[in-house]
């Protein structure tokens, strides 16, 4: 039982870092959050989207992302499809919404051929 957020973070720190695919990863808040999480060993991010926009957002946050953390996809729909592929292929564990419209992201998640539908609960 966790009595505080510190207890939860300490327990999570004993596991391997979660690999998070950020769709349209040029969201400053997402970049800053994942940099903090990486520093304490909780998560590591892959930023999927337009490379230049991701680099600009990272620079505004004072972050220099390693090139292997950025996967170039020129538009929202292709970024969403690539993130689904990362998760399906085991290269990412979790999906994070960046600067992408909700409808585009949900469309990719629910795609019968390439989405994340498994017949189990999706939330």
C-alpha positions as semicolon CSV with decimal commas, in nm:
position;residue;x (nm);y (nm);z (nm)
1;X;0,000;0,000;0,000
2;X;0,131;0,341;-0,090
3;X;0,081;0,612;0,168
4;X;0,230;0,895;-0,036
5;X;0,344;0,992;-0,381
6;X;0,703;0,947;-0,260
7;X;0,623;0,583;-0,173
8;X;0,479;0,527;-0,519
9;X;0,779;0,688;-0,691
10;X;1,021;0,481;-0,480
11;X;0,841;0,159;-0,576
12;X;0,832;0,254;-0,943
13;X;1,204;0,333;-0,929
14;X;1,273;-0,035;-0,861
15;X;1,129;-0,128;-1,202
16;X;1,279;-0,065;-1,542
17;X;1,191;0,276;-1,685
18;X;0,869;0,286;-1,887
19;X;0,928;0,357;-2,254
20;X;0,681;0,623;-2,364
21;X;0,601;0,717;-2,724
22;X;0,492;1,082;-2,742
23;X;0,278;1,142;-3,050
24;X;0,337;1,484;-3,207
25;X;0,610;1,522;-2,948
26;X;0,659;1,895;-2,981
27;X;0,470;1,963;-2,659
28;X;0,694;2,148;-2,413
29;X;0,513;2,008;-2,109
30;X;0,558;1,649;-2,234
31;X;0,925;1,709;-2,309
32;X;0,992;1,861;-1,967
33;X;0,800;1,585;-1,788
34;X;0,988;1,308;-1,965
35;X;1,325;1,474;-1,906
36;X;1,244;1,484;-1,533
37;X;1,122;1,123;-1,535
38;X;1,433;1,008;-1,720
39;X;1,656;1,183;-1,465
40;X;1,503;0,983;-1,181
41;X;1,483;0,659;-1,378
42;X;1,104;0,630;-1,412
43;X;1,052;0,676;-1,784
44;X;1,223;0,737;-2,113
45;X;1,060;0,905;-2,409
46;X;1,058;0,866;-2,782
47;X;0,927;1,180;-2,948
48;X;0,742;1,104;-3,271
49;X;0,660;1,388;-3,508
50;X;0,817;1,667;-3,708
51;X;1,183;1,677;-3,602
52;X;1,223;2,053;-3,641
53;X;0,914;2,129;-3,431
54;X;1,031;1,885;-3,162
55;X;1,378;2,044;-3,152
56;X;1,228;2,395;-3,127
57;X;1,000;2,293;-2,838
58;X;1,290;2,119;-2,662
59;X;1,514;2,425;-2,704
60;X;1,242;2,649;-2,554
61;X;1,252;2,419;-2,252
62;X;1,631;2,426;-2,238
63;X;1,653;2,060;-2,339
64;X;1,885;1,903;-2,595
65;X;1,723;1,577;-2,702
66;X;1,948;1,303;-2,833
67;X;1,885;1,232;-3,202
68;X;1,784;0,872;-3,128
69;X;1,499;1,003;-2,907
70;X;1,334;1,176;-3,206
71;X;1,154;0,982;-3,478
72;X;1,065;1,202;-3,774
73;X;0,711;1,180;-3,902
74;X;0,595;1,487;-4,095
75;X;0,228;1,494;-3,999
76;X;-0,005;1,398;-3,714
77;X;-0,157;1,090;-3,877
78;X;0,177;0,935;-3,968
79;X;0,317;1,018;-3,622
80;X;0,019;0,841;-3,462
81;X;0,061;0,534;-3,684
82;X;0,434;0,520;-3,605
83;X;0,367;0,540;-3,231
84;X;0,115;0,255;-3,258
85;X;0,379;0,051;-3,438
86;X;0,636;0,124;-3,164
87;X;0,397;-0,008;-2,900
88;X;0,282;-0,312;-3,100
89;X;0,643;-0,406;-3,178
90;X;0,754;-0,373;-2,815
91;X;0,972;-0,064;-2,860
92;X;0,746;0,145;-2,636
93;X;0,523;0,056;-2,342
94;X;0,294;0,357;-2,317
95;X;0,143;0,624;-2,539
96;X;0,142;0,994;-2,453
97;X;-0,060;1,257;-2,638
98;X;0,146;1,552;-2,753
99;X;0,024;1,831;-2,982
100;X;-0,211;1,611;-3,182
101;X;-0,584;1,639;-3,218
102;X;-0,770;1,389;-3,005
103;X;-0,972;1,263;-3,301
104;X;-0,657;1,183;-3,502
105;X;-0,500;1,001;-3,209
106;X;-0,811;0,800;-3,126
107;X;-0,856;0,709;-3,493
108;X;-0,503;0,560;-3,493
109;X;-0,554;0,378;-3,162
110;X;-0,881;0,221;-3,279
111;X;-0,766;0,133;-3,632
112;X;-0,856;-0,235;-3,685
113;X;-0,541;-0,311;-3,886
114;X;-0,270;-0,108;-3,714
115;X;-0,412;0,024;-3,388
116;X;-0,394;-0,101;-3,033
117;X;-0,723;-0,290;-3,015
118;X;-0,675;-0,617;-2,834
119;X;-1,026;-0,709;-2,730
120;X;-0,945;-0,596;-2,376
121;X;-1,038;-0,278;-2,192
122;X;-0,893;0,037;-2,346
123;X;-0,875;0,353;-2,143
